[in-house]
mmCIF file of C-alpha atoms in Angstrom:
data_model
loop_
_atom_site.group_PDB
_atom_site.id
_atom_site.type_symbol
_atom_site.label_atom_id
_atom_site.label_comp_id
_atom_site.label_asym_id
_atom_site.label_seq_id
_atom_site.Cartn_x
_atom_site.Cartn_y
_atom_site.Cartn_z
ATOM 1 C CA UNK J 21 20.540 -0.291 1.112
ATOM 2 C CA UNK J 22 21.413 -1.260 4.779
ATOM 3 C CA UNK J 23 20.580 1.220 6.688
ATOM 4 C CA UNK J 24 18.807 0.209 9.726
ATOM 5 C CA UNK J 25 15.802 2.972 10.194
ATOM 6 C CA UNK J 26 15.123 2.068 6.496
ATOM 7 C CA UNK J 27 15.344 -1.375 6.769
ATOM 8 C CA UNK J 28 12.602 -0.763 9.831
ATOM 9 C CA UNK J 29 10.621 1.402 7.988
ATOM 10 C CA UNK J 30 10.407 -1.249 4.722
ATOM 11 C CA UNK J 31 9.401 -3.791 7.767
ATOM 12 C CA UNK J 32 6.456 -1.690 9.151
ATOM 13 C CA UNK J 33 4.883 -0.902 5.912
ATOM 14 C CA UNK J 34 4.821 -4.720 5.165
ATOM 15 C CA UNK J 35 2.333 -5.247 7.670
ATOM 16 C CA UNK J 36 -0.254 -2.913 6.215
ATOM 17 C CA UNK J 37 -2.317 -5.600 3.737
ATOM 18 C CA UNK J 38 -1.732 -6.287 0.671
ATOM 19 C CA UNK J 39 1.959 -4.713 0.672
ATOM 20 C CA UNK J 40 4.787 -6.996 -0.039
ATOM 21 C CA UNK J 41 8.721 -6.186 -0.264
ATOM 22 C CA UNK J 42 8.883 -4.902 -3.336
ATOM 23 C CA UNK J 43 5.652 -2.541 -2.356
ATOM 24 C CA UNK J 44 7.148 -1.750 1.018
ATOM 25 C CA UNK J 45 10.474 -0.531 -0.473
ATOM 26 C CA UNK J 46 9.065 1.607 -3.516
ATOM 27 C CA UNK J 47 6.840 3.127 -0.669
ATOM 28 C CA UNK J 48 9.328 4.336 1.373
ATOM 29 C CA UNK J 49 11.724 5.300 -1.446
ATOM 30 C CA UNK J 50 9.053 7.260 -2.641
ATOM 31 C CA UNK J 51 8.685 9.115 0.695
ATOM 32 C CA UNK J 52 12.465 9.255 1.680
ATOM 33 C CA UNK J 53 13.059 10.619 -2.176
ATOM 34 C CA UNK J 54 9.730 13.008 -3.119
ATOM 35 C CA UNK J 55 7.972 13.013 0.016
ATOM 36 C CA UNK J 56 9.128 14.141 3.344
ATOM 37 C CA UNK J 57 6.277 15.702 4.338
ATOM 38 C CA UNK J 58 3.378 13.456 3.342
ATOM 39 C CA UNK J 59 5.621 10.431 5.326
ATOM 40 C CA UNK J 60 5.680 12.876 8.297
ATOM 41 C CA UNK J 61 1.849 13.753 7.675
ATOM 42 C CA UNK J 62 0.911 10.092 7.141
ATOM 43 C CA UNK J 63 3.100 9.352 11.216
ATOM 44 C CA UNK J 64 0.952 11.945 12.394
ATOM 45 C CA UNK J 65 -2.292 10.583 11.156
ATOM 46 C CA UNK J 66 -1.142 6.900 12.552
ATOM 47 C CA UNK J 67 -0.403 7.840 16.078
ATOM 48 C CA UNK J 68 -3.551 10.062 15.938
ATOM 49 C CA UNK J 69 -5.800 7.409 14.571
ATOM 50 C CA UNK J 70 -4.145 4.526 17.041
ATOM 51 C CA UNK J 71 -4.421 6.194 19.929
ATOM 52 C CA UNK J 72 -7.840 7.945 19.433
ATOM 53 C CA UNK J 73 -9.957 5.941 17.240
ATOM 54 C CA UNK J 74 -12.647 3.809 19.167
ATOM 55 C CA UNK J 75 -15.989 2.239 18.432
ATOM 56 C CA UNK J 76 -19.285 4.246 18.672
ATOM 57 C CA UNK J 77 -20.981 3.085 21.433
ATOM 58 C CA UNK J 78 -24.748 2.963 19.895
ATOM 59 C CA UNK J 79 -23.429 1.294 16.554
ATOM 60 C CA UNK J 80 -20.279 -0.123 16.499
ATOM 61 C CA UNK J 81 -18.747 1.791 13.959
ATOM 62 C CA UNK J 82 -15.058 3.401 14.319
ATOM 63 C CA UNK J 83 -15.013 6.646 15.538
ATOM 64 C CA UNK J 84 -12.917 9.148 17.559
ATOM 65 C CA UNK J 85 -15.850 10.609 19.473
ATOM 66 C CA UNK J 86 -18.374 8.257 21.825
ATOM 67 C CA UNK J 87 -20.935 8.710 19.321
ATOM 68 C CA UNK J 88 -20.263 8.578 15.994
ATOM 69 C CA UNK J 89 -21.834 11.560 13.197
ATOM 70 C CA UNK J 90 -24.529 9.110 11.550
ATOM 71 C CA UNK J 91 -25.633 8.314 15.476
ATOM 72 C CA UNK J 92 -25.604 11.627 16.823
ATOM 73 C CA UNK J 93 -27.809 12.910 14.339
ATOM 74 C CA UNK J 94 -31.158 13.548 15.228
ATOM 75 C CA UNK J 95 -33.162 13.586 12.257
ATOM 76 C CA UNK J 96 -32.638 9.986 10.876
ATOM 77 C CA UNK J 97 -35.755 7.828 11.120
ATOM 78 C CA UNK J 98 -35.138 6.168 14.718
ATOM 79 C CA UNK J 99 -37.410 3.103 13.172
ATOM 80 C CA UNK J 100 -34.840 1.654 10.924
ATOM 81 C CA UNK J 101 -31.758 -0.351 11.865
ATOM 82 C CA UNK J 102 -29.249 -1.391 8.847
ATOM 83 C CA UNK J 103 -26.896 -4.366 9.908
ATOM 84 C CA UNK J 104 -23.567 -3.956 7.745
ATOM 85 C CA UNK J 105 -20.307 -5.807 7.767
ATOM 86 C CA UNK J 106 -17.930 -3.266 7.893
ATOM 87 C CA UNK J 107 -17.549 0.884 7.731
ATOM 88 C CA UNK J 108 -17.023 0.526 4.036
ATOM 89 C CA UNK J 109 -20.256 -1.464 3.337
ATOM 90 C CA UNK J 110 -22.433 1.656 5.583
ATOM 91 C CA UNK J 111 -20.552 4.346 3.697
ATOM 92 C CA UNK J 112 -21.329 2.629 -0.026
ATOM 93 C CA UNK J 113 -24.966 2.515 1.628
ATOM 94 C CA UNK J 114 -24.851 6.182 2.532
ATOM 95 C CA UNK J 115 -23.371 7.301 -0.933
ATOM 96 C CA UNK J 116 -26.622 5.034 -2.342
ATOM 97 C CA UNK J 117 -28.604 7.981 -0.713
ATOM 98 C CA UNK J 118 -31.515 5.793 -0.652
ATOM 99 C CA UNK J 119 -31.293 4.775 3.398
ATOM 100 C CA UNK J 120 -31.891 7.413 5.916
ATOM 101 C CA UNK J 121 -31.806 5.419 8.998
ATOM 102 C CA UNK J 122 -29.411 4.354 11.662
ATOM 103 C CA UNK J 123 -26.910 1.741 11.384
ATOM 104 C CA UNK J 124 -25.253 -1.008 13.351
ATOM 105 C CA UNK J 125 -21.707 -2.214 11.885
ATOM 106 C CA UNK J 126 -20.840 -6.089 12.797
ATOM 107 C CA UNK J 127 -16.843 -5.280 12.017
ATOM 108 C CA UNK J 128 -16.449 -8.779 10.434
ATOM 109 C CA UNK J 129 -19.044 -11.268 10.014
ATOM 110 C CA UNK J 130 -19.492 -15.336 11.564
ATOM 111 C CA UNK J 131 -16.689 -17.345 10.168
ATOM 112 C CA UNK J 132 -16.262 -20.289 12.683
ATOM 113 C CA UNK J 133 -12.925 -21.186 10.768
ATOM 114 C CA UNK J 134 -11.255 -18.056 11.538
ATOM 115 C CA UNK J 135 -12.841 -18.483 15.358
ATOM 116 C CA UNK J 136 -15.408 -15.406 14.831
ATOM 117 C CA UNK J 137 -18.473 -16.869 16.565
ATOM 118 C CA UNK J 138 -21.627 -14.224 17.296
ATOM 119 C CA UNK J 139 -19.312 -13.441 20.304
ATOM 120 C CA UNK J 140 -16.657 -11.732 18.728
ATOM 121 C CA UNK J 141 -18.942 -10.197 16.265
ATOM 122 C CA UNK J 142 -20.721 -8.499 19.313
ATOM 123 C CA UNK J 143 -24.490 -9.872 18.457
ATOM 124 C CA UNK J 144 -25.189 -9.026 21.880
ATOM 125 C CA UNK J 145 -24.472 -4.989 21.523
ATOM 126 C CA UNK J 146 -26.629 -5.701 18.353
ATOM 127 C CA UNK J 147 -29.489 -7.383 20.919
ATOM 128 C CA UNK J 148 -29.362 -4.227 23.120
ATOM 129 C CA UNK J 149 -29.568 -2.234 20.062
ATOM 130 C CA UNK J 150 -32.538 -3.594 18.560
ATOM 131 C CA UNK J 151 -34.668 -3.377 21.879
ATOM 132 C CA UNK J 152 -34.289 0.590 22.323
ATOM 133 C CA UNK J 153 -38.171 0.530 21.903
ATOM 134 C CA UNK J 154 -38.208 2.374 18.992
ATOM 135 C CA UNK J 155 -36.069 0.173 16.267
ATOM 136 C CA UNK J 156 -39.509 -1.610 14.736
ATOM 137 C CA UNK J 157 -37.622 -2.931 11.283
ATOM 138 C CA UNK J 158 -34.076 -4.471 11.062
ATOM 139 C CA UNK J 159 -32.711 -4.282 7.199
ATOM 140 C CA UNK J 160 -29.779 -7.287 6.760
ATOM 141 C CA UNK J 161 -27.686 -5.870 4.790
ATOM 142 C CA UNK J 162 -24.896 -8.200 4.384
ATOM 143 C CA UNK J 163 -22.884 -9.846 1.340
ATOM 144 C CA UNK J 164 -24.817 -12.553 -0.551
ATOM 145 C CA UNK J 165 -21.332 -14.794 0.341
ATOM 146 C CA UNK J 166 -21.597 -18.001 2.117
ATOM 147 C CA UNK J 167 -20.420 -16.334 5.110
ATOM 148 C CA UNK J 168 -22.860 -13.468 4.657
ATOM 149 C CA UNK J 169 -25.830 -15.902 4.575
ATOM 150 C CA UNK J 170 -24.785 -18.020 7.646
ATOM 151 C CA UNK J 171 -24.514 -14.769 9.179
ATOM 152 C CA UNK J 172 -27.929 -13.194 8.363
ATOM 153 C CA UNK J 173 -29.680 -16.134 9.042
ATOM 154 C CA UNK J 174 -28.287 -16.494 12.795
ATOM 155 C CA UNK J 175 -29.271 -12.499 13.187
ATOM 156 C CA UNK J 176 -32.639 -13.828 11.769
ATOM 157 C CA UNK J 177 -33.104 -16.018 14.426
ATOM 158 C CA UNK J 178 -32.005 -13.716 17.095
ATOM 159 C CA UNK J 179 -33.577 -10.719 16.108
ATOM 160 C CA UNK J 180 -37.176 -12.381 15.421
ATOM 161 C CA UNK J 181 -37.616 -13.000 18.677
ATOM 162 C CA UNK J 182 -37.533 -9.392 20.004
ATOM 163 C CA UNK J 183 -40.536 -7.002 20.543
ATOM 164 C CA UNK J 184 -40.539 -3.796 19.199
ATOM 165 C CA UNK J 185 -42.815 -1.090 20.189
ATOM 166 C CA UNK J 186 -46.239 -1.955 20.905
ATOM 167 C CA UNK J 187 -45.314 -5.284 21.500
ATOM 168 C CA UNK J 188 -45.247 -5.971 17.639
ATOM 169 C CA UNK J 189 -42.204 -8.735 16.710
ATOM 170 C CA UNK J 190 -39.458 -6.331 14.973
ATOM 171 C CA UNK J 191 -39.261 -6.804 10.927
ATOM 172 C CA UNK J 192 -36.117 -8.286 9.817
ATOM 173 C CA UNK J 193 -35.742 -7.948 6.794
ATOM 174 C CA UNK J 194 -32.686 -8.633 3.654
ATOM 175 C CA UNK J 195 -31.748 -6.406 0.629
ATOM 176 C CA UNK J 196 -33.440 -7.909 -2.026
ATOM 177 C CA UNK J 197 -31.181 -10.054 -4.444
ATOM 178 C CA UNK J 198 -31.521 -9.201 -8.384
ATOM 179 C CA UNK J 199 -30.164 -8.300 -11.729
ATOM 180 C CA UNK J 200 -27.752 -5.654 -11.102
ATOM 181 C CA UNK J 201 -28.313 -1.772 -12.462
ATOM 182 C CA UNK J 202 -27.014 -1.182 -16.097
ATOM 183 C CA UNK J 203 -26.659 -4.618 -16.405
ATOM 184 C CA UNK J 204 -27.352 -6.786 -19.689
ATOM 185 C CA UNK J 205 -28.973 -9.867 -19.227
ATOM 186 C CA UNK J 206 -26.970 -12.140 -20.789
ATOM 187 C CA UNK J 207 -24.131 -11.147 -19.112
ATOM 188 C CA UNK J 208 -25.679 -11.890 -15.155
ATOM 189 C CA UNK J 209 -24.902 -15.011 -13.790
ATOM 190 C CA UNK J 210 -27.383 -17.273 -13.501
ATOM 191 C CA UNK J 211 -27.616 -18.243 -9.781
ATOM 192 C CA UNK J 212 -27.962 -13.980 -10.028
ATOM 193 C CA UNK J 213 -31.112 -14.188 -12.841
ATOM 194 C CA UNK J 214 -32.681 -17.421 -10.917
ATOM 195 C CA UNK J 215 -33.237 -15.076 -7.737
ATOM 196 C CA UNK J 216 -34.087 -12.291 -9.773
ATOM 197 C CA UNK J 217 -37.005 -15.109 -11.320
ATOM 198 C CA UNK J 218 -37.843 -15.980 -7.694
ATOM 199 C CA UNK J 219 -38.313 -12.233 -6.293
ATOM 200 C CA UNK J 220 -39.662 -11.138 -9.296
ATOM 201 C CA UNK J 221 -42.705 -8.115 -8.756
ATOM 202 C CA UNK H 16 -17.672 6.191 8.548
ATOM 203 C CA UNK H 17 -17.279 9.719 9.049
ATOM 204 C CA UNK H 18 -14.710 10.211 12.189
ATOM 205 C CA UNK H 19 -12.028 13.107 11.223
ATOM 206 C CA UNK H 20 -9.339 11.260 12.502
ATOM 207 C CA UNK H 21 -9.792 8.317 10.217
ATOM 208 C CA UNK H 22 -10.547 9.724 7.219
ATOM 209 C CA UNK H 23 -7.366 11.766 7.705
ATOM 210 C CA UNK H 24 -5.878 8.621 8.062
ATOM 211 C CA UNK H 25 -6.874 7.565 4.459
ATOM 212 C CA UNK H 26 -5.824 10.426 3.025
ATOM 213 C CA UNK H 27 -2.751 10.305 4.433
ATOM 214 C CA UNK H 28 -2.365 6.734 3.011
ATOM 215 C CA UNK H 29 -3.065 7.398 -0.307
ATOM 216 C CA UNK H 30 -0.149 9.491 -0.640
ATOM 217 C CA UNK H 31 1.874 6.038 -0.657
ATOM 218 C CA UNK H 32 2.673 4.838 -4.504
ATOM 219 C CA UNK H 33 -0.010 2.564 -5.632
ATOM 220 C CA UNK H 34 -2.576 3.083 -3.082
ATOM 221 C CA UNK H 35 -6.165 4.096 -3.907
ATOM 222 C CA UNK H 36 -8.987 4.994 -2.106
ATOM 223 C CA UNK H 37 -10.011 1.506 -2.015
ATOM 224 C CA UNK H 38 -6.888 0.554 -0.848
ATOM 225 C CA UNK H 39 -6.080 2.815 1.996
ATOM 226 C CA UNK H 40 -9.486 2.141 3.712
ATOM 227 C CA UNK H 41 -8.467 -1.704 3.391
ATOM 228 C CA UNK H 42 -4.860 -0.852 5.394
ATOM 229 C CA UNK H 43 -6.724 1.682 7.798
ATOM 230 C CA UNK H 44 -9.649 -0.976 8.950
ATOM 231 C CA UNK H 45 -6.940 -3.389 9.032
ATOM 232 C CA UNK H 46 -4.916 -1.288 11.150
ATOM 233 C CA UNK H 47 -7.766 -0.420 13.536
ATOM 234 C CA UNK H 48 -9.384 -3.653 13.770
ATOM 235 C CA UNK H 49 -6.739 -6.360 13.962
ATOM 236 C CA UNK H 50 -3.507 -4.363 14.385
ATOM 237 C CA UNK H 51 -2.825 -1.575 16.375
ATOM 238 C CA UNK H 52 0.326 -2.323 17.754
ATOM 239 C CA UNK H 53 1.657 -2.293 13.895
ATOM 240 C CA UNK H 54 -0.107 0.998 13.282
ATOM 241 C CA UNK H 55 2.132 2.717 16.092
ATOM 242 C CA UNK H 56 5.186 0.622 15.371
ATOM 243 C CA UNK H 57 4.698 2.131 11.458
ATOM 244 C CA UNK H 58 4.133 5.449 13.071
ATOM 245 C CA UNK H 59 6.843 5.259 14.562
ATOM 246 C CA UNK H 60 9.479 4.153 11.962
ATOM 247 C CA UNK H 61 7.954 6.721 9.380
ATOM 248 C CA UNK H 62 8.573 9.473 11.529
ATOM 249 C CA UNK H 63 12.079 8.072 12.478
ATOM 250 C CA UNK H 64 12.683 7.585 8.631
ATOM 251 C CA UNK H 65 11.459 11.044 7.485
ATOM 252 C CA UNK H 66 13.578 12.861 10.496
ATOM 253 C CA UNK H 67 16.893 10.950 10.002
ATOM 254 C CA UNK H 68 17.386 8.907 6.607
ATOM 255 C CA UNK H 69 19.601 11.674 4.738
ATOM 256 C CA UNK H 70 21.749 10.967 1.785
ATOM 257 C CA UNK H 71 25.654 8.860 2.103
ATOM 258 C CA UNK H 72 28.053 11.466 1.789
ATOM 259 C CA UNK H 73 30.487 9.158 -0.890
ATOM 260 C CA UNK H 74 27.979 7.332 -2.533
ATOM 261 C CA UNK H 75 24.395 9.321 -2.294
ATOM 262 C CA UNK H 76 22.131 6.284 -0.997
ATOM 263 C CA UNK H 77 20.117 6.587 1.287
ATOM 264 C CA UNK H 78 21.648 6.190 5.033
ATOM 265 C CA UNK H 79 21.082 7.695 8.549
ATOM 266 C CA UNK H 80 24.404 7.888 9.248
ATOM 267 C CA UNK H 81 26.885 10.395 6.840
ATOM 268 C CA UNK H 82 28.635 7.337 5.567
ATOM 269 C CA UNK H 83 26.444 4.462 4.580
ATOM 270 C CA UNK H 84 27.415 0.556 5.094
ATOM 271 C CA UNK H 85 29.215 -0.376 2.388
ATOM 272 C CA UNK H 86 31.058 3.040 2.240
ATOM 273 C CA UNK H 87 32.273 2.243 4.999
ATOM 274 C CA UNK H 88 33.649 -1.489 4.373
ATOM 275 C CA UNK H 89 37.081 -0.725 3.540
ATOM 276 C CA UNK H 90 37.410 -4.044 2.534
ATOM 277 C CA UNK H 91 36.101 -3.824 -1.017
ATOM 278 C CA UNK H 92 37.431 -3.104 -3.896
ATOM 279 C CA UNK H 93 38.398 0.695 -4.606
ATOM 280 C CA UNK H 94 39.278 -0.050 -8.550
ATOM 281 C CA UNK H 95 35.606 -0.640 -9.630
ATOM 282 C CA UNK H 96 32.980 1.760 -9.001
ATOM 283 C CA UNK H 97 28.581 0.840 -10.081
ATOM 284 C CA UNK H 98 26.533 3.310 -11.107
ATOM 285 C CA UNK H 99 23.504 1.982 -10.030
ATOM 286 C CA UNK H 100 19.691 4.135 -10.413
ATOM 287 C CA UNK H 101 18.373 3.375 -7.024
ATOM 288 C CA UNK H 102 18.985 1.881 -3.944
ATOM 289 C CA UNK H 103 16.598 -1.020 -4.878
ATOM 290 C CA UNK H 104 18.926 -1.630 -7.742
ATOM 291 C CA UNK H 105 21.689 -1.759 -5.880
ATOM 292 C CA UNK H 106 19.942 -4.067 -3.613
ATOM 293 C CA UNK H 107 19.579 -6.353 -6.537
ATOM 294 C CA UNK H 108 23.727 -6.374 -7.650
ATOM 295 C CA UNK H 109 24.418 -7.015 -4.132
ATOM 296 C CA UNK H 110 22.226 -10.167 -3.463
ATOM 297 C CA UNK H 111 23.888 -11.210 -7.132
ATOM 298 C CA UNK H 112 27.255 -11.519 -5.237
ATOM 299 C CA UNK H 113 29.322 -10.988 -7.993
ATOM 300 C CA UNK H 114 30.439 -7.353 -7.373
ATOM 301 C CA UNK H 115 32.756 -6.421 -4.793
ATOM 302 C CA UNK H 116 33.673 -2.559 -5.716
ATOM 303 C CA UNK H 117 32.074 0.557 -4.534
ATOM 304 C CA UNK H 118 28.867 2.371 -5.648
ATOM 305 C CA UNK H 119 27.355 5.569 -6.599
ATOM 306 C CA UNK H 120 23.245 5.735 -6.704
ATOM 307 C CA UNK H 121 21.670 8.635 -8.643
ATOM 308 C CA UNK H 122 18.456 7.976 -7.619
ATOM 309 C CA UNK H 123 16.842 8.728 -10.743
ATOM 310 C CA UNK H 124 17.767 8.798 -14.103
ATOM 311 C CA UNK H 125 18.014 11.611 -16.872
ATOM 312 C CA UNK H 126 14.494 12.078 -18.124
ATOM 313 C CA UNK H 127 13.694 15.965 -19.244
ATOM 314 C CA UNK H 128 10.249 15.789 -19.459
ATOM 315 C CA UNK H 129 9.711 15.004 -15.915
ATOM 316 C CA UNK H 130 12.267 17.746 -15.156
ATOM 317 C CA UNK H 131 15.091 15.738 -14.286
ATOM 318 C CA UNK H 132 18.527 17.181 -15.504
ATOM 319 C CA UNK H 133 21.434 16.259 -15.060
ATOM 320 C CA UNK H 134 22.185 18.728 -12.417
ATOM 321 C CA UNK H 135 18.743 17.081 -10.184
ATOM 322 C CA UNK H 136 20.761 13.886 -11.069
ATOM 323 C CA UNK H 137 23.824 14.893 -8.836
ATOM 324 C CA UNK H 138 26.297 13.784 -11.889
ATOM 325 C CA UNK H 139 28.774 16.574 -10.367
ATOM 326 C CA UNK H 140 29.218 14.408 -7.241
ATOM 327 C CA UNK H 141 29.790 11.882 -9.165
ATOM 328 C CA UNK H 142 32.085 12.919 -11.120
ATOM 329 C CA UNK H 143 33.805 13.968 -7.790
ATOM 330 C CA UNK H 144 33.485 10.567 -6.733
ATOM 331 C CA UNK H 145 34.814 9.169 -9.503
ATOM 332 C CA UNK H 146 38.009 11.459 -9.517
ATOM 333 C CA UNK H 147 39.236 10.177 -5.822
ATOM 334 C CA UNK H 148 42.882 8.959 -7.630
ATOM 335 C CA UNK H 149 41.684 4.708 -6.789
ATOM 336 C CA UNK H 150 38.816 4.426 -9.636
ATOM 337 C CA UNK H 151 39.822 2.705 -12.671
ATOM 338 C CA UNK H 152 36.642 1.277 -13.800
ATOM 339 C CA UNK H 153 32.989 2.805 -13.245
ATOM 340 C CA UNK H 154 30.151 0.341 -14.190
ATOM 341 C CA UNK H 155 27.319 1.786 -15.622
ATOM 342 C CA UNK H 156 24.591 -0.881 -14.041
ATOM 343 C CA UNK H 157 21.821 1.326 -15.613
ATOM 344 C CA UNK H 158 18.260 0.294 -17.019
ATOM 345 C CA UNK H 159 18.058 -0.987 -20.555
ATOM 346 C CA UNK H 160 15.022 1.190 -21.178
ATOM 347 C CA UNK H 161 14.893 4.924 -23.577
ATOM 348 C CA UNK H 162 15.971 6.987 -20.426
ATOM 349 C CA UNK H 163 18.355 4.234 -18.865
ATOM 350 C CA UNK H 164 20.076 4.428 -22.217
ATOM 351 C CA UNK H 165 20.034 8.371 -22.751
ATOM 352 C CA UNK H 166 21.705 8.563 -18.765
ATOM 353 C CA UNK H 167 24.087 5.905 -19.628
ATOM 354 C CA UNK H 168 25.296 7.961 -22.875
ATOM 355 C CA UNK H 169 25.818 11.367 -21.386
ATOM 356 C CA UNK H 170 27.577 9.572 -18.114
ATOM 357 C CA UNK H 171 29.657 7.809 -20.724
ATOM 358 C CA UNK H 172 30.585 11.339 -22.362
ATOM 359 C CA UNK H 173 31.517 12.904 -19.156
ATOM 360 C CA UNK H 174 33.390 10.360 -17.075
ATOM 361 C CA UNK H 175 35.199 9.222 -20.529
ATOM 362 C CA UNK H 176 37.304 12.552 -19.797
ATOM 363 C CA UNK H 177 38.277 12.050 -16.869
ATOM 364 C CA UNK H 178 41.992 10.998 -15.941
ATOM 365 C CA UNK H 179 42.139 7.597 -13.182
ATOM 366 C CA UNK H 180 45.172 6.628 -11.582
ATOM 367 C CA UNK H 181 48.523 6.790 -13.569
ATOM 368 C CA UNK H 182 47.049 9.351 -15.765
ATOM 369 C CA UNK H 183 45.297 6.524 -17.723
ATOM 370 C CA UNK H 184 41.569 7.247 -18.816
ATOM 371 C CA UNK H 185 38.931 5.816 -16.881
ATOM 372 C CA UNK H 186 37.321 2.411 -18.426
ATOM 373 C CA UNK H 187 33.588 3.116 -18.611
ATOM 374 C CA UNK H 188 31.639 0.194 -19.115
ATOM 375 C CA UNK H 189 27.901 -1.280 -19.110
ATOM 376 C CA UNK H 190 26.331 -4.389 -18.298
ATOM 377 C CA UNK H 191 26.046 -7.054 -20.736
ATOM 378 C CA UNK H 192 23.015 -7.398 -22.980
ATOM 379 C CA UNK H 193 21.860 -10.650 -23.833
ATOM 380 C CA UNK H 194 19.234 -13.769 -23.177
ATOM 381 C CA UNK H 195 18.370 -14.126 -19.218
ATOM 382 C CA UNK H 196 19.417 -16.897 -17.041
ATOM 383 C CA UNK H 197 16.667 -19.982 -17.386
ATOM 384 C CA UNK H 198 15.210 -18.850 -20.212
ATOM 385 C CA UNK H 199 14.145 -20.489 -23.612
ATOM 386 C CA UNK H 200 15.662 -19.154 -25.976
ATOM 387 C CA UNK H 201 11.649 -19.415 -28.230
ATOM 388 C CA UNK H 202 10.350 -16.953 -26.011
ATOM 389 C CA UNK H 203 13.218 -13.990 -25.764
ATOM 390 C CA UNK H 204 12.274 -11.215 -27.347
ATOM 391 C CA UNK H 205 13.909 -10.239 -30.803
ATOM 392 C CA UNK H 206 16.068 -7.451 -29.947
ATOM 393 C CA UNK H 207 17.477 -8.923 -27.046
ATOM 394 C CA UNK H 208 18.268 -11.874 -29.139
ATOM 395 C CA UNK H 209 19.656 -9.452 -31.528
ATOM 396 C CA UNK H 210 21.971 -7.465 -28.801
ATOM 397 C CA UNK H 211 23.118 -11.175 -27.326
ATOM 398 C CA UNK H 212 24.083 -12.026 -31.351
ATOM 399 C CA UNK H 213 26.247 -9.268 -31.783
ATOM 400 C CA UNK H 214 27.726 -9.583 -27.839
ATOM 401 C CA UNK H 215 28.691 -13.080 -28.593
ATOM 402 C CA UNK H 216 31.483 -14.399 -27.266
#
């Protein structure tokens, strides 16, 4: 068991989340044992990732480049803005296919506890975003959690105040809150069904 | 979402045990956003790891140097030798504290359908091992599971033959069966009652 590299090995991997001891060790057993090469790929990919990966300066998003792919590409409609929480939440959006605008990723959301106030999220980059003069609708799209709502409604408040192009107020707007697809009725919860009631068309 | 570098980064993760797609983007955000310095430190102990961690020349655990720790106590006891199935295993007899012998890990145990002989096992070597002239007793500390059993059995067989010191036959013996430390006797299951019946003592 002792052997030092291992033992530092089993240490690193318990910082990635979610991985414990017993995790950590089977991981690197697995490696050391069946492997080699996908531990050796998986340094490579690390240092590459640490060293390289940055933000995108137009949307916020990780990316190796200064402009990430969804930002440098020219033929999304320049009039919509999607506000998401993380990289995950725009890719599920992108794999929805139903969104063909540009995005602007928060990388957390408010959650005064854990001392992210509109400062660490970066509302100002958000701010500059919004204003490029051609941004005329903002679409909220953030989790329907507590933190999610405290969150929107501060962006609310920001963004409402800015003009878009001719000097109309930009349209912020929220994804709308219902019964979800291929659900049964009885089934959705009923906080869930009462907004469903509410937005009902 | 779609920079090179960090979606090689996910793959590479979910080559570790356990990890999904889900799962890897978690560890790589994580990485990225809140811990970079652990992203280059794990970078950095993989690729030590994968380079250097070969196998203990006496005992076949893993170890970067050609005799591993306990090997290399000469304070233990030489009679007794544990045949253990990994080093995790062995990780587990040692924090026990009641074994003070030597040990030999297979890493891995017979099981044909995956392919694993007894020739992947490295039973030769230990054989070899247990045929240095000090040996009196090997412990077979394997699982209590179909392919635990079937590795115990043919180990059994072969080091049953051999000759320790004083021309005497090597003792081969197991682990005892029976009901766990702390536990209630109402919720054992029935054939580990049964084994601990007929193991009374």
């Amino acid at each position: 068991m002792a052997t030092s590299q291992l033992n530092s090995l089993i240490e690193a991997l318990r910082r990635l989340p979610g991985v414990g001891v017993k995790s950590a060790q089977r991981m690197a057993f697995h490696l050391l044992q069946h492997d080699r090469t996908g531990g050796v790929a998986l340094a490579d990919a690390l240092a590459a990732a640490m060293e390289n990966v940055r933000h995108c300066e137009r949307c916020n998003t990780f990316s190796d480049t200064p402009l990430c792919d969804v930002c440098s590409d020219g033929s999304r409609d320049a009039r919509q803005l999607c506000v998401v929480e993380s990289p995950a939440d725009q890719a599920a959006l992108e794999r929805s296919g139903g969104y063909r605008g540009y995005y602007f990723v928060l990388m957390g959301r408010l959650s005064p506890l854990d001392g992210v106030s509109t400062r660490e999220l970066g509302v100002q980059a958000l701010m500059a975003r919004a204003r490029d003069g051609r941004v005329q609708e903002v679409i909220l799209a953030l989790s329907f959690t507590a933190e999610g709502e405290v969150t929107a409604h501060v962006l609310q408040q920001a963004l409402g105040a800015i003009r878009g192009p001719d000097e109309q107020p930009l349209q912020v707007t929220r994804l709308a809150r219902g019964v979800p697809a291929g659900s049964e009725l009885e089934y959705v919860d009923l906080s869930t069904i009462a907004h469903a009631l509410v937005d009902r068309r």
